[in-house]
Amino acid sequence: MQPRARGNKLAPMSSTPSKKRIGILTSGGDAQGMNAAVRAVTRTAIKNGAEVFAIMEGYQGMVDGGNGIRKLEWGDVSHILDRGGTVIGTFRSADFREKAGRLKAAANLLEHDIDRLIVIGGDGSLTGLNQFSIEWPELLEQLQSEGKISAKKVKAHPVLRFAGLVGSIDNDLVGTDMTIGADTALHRIISAIDDLSSTAASHQRTFVIEVMGRHCGYLALVSAIAGGCDYMLIPENPPEEGWEVEMCKTLAAGRAAGRRDSMVVVAEGAIDRKGNPITAEYVRSALENNLGEDARVTILGHVQRGGSPSAYDRWASSWLGYEAALAVLSDAPEDNGAVFGFRENRVARIPLTEAVEKTRSIPTLIEQGDYDKAMELRGGSFIEQVELFKELSTPQPAPPAKDAKRIGIVHVGGLAPGMNAAARAAVRLGLARSHVMLGIHGSLQGLAEGDVRELAWNEVEGWIDEGGAQLGLKRMVPNTEELYAIAKAIDDLHIDALLMIGGWNAYMSARLIQREREHYPSLRIPIMCVPATIDNNVPGSELSIGADTALNVIVEAIDRIKSSGASATRAFVVETMGRNCGYLALMASIATGAERVYLPEEGITLASLEADVEELRRTFENGRSLFLAIRSEHANPKYTTDFIARVFEQEGHGLYDVRQNILGHIQQGGSPTPFDRLLATRLIARALEELEEQFASEKAAVQYLGLSGGKIKVAPLSSMPDLIDPKTKLPLDQWWLELRKVTDALA
Ligand code: ADP
């Protein structure tokens, strides 16, 4: 409908609408998180005064026109965040590959005056998009010469502005760290591997698990590490000739060292050095022939594409969609044609042509047998993880030498899922590097009591997917008497270094130990703090072990809470943990589509609560049926969750009812996510390297490490005060607060 003028006269029909118009489509293989991106694009664009059209079934909707192009309103993208697949459909359109198809597509877009396009898809879809935009002027000229569009129309839409988002569960685009859908696919795979492990262990069985990845071994590699598997086969790094025997030896050694199950992960595109495919069935028969093992094959197939998106795929895709919408609405030439992806834990612009060229060269390199180059293109952390997997999965039944370094592993502070995965990685990698690994039971207080035991390779079996902390945990920072006893225990037990895994209290304890060195010389040993806290509030690491798991637990719980209110008219106030840090609350608000979030970083005022009540009343009166507010536990000491719920209820005067949910300790429990397992393993590997450097140079630095800009960085603990706000005790750089703008745009 065209706008009407005031008064009685109709406004003249304008051939160009006053608002910018965006088309959005999903193309190629579906990926969980595409819906979050569609929602974010739609809402960001509407908030910025534009109109959005869904192009159904990928490029085919553009080619077909008609009902294939539909206007999207704000409410059309409600309740899609938690859905798998893509609600606007996807398709591999053969028509769009032909110029004739693209000509029709251009005509159909122009019928709606759409000259801005956002495509979420793999490298194929994005290449098609690039081509379409280059061809645009030529297509319009042809349409005009055929009399299908007017010269005015051509003049009004001289360029096709576009932005792309990479959706691919394979995580195969060179130049991005994570593509939309890959994290959720890992969730599906790891859940299957965990389930298979328990039945395999009962019968002492071997499972061969095939995962997706025709040219990309990412899913296989990460799931082999995070699933605690024994052997892995990927396309980029084929095994040497005779690998069948080596594989069987590894599995047999694992069993001899105490494993009850054996798990082999095969990427669907796995090959040998001669380029022959290695199928899961071939692996099974190799195991049968060499070991006499009755192995079972499980092909995970499309399960990996299914189900509700993980928390990461929701918040990251929302952020990507937000940026893509702003870019495509901008008229600055430099904003046109951007492909957005995740690099170094931030949204980044990916040079499309280069990224696609590199991505497409990998299958060719694999075909040509240039595996080194294929691995190099996959990147440094991919190569590092292949090496890590080898170390983790090679059994070390022989005890370390007498003069080996003795490294104590201790958990300090609150519980974080992934602490066991970290301890397991420390034992496995430490033994592989010839150290004695000591489990300190019951935190630093346990150390003071001398409750320390050597851990063998097989003793950490099964720890990777376990919640809790097998070594025990205490929150307290040690007191003066305990410090004396700790110093004595370190001396008596000949502990050469400490790995302190935990949050704020672990770091405080390490600082205390460092300060007491002048009194107790035995405390002069290298110490490394490894960040593990669901609160994600320690400096030096953008993400700490456990935070991703807690976030997923929160998101899953809120999905249920929201669905419980589906047939009521209800407002929910949900409280998350996080202490003084609003990370969990803010990320959960994006991932669940909360209307309001209360953060300790911002506080709560009476005026803001009044405004919220007004908003509640106004929107419920206008037909809203569900409202979700998330409150971080320390957002305000007086305006508690209970208080807010009561205010909402009282001021609603029966318009809606209010329920409050304090999620509590479920956030610290449960099996760690694939991300937390991988993070734990990578941090520990780097921590051990650093301790080894300290041994070699006979130094005894007290340090901490963490993920920063996608890399693992180490810093002296003495630098910690420079990185925290003395008042709030929060890291000065809380990168995630940048996402406040995303919640504001989408809520
Ligand atoms: P993905 O995007 O997941 O890599 P495909 O390579 O199958 O998947 O591409 C999806 C769709 O994108 C294709 O079916 C086609 O419609 C379109 N497309 C891909 N490559 C091109 C191209 N070179 N030119 C035009 N359209 C293309």
mmCIF file of C-alpha atoms and ligand atoms in Angstrom, residues 27-29 59 91-94 96-97 102 121-128 131 167 360, ligand 1:
data_model
loop_
_atom_site.group_PDB
_atom_site.id
_atom_site.type_symbol
_atom_site.label_atom_id
_atom_site.label_comp_id
_atom_site.label_asym_id
_atom_site.label_seq_id
_atom_site.Cartn_x
_atom_site.Cartn_y
_atom_site.Cartn_z
ATOM 1 C CA SER A 27 20.344 -20.994 0.449
ATOM 2 C CA GLY A 28 22.255 -24.253 0.098
ATOM 3 C CA GLY A 29 22.430 -26.653 3.041
ATOM 4 C CA TYR A 59 17.185 -18.223 -4.866
ATOM 5 C CA PHE A 91 16.816 -24.893 -1.981
ATOM 6 C CA ARG A 92 19.577 -25.601 -4.447
ATOM 7 C CA SER A 93 18.202 -23.588 -7.345
ATOM 8 C CA ALA A 94 19.416 -24.828 -10.736
ATOM 9 C CA PHE A 96 19.483 -19.324 -10.616
ATOM 10 C CA ARG A 97 22.698 -20.793 -11.981
ATOM 11 C CA ARG A 102 18.846 -14.509 -12.747
ATOM 12 C CA GLY A 121 24.444 -19.761 2.801
ATOM 13 C CA GLY A 122 27.645 -21.565 1.976
ATOM 14 C CA ASP A 123 30.401 -20.572 -0.428
ATOM 15 C CA GLY A 124 28.260 -21.588 -3.424
ATOM 16 C CA SER A 125 25.373 -19.359 -2.421
ATOM 17 C CA LEU A 126 27.657 -16.419 -1.700
ATOM 18 C CA THR A 127 29.453 -16.808 -5.013
ATOM 19 C CA GLY A 128 26.081 -16.758 -6.766
ATOM 20 C CA GLN A 131 27.861 -12.813 -9.512
ATOM 21 C CA GLY A 167 25.813 -20.720 7.013
ATOM 22 C CA ARG A 360 37.432 -24.255 -3.170
HETATM 23 P P1 ADP B 1 26.295 -23.816 -0.540
HETATM 24 O O1 ADP B 1 25.798 -22.414 -0.615
HETATM 25 O O2 ADP B 1 25.869 -24.489 0.729
HETATM 26 O O3 ADP B 1 27.760 -23.912 -0.855
HETATM 27 P P2 ADP B 1 25.619 -24.715 -3.201
HETATM 28 O O4 ADP B 1 27.007 -24.636 -3.690
HETATM 29 O O5 ADP B 1 24.808 -25.872 -3.603
HETATM 30 O O6 ADP B 1 25.505 -24.660 -1.634
HETATM 31 O O7 ADP B 1 24.876 -23.387 -3.665
HETATM 32 C C1 ADP B 1 23.535 -23.153 -3.314
HETATM 33 C C2 ADP B 1 22.835 -22.418 -4.421
HETATM 34 O O8 ADP B 1 23.470 -21.178 -4.671
HETATM 35 C C3 ADP B 1 22.862 -23.109 -5.778
HETATM 36 O O9 ADP B 1 21.915 -24.113 -5.897
HETATM 37 C C4 ADP B 1 22.567 -21.972 -6.697
HETATM 38 O O10 ADP B 1 21.210 -21.632 -6.693
HETATM 39 C C5 ADP B 1 23.364 -20.857 -6.061
HETATM 40 N N1 ADP B 1 24.684 -20.795 -6.673
HETATM 41 C C6 ADP B 1 25.796 -21.465 -6.303
HETATM 42 N N2 ADP B 1 26.835 -21.156 -7.109
HETATM 43 C C7 ADP B 1 26.359 -20.283 -8.017
HETATM 44 C C8 ADP B 1 26.926 -19.574 -9.120
HETATM 45 N N3 ADP B 1 28.205 -19.717 -9.434
HETATM 46 N N4 ADP B 1 26.128 -18.748 -9.813
HETATM 47 C C9 ADP B 1 24.840 -18.585 -9.484
HETATM 48 N N5 ADP B 1 24.262 -19.225 -8.461
HETATM 49 C C10 ADP B 1 24.992 -20.058 -7.743
#
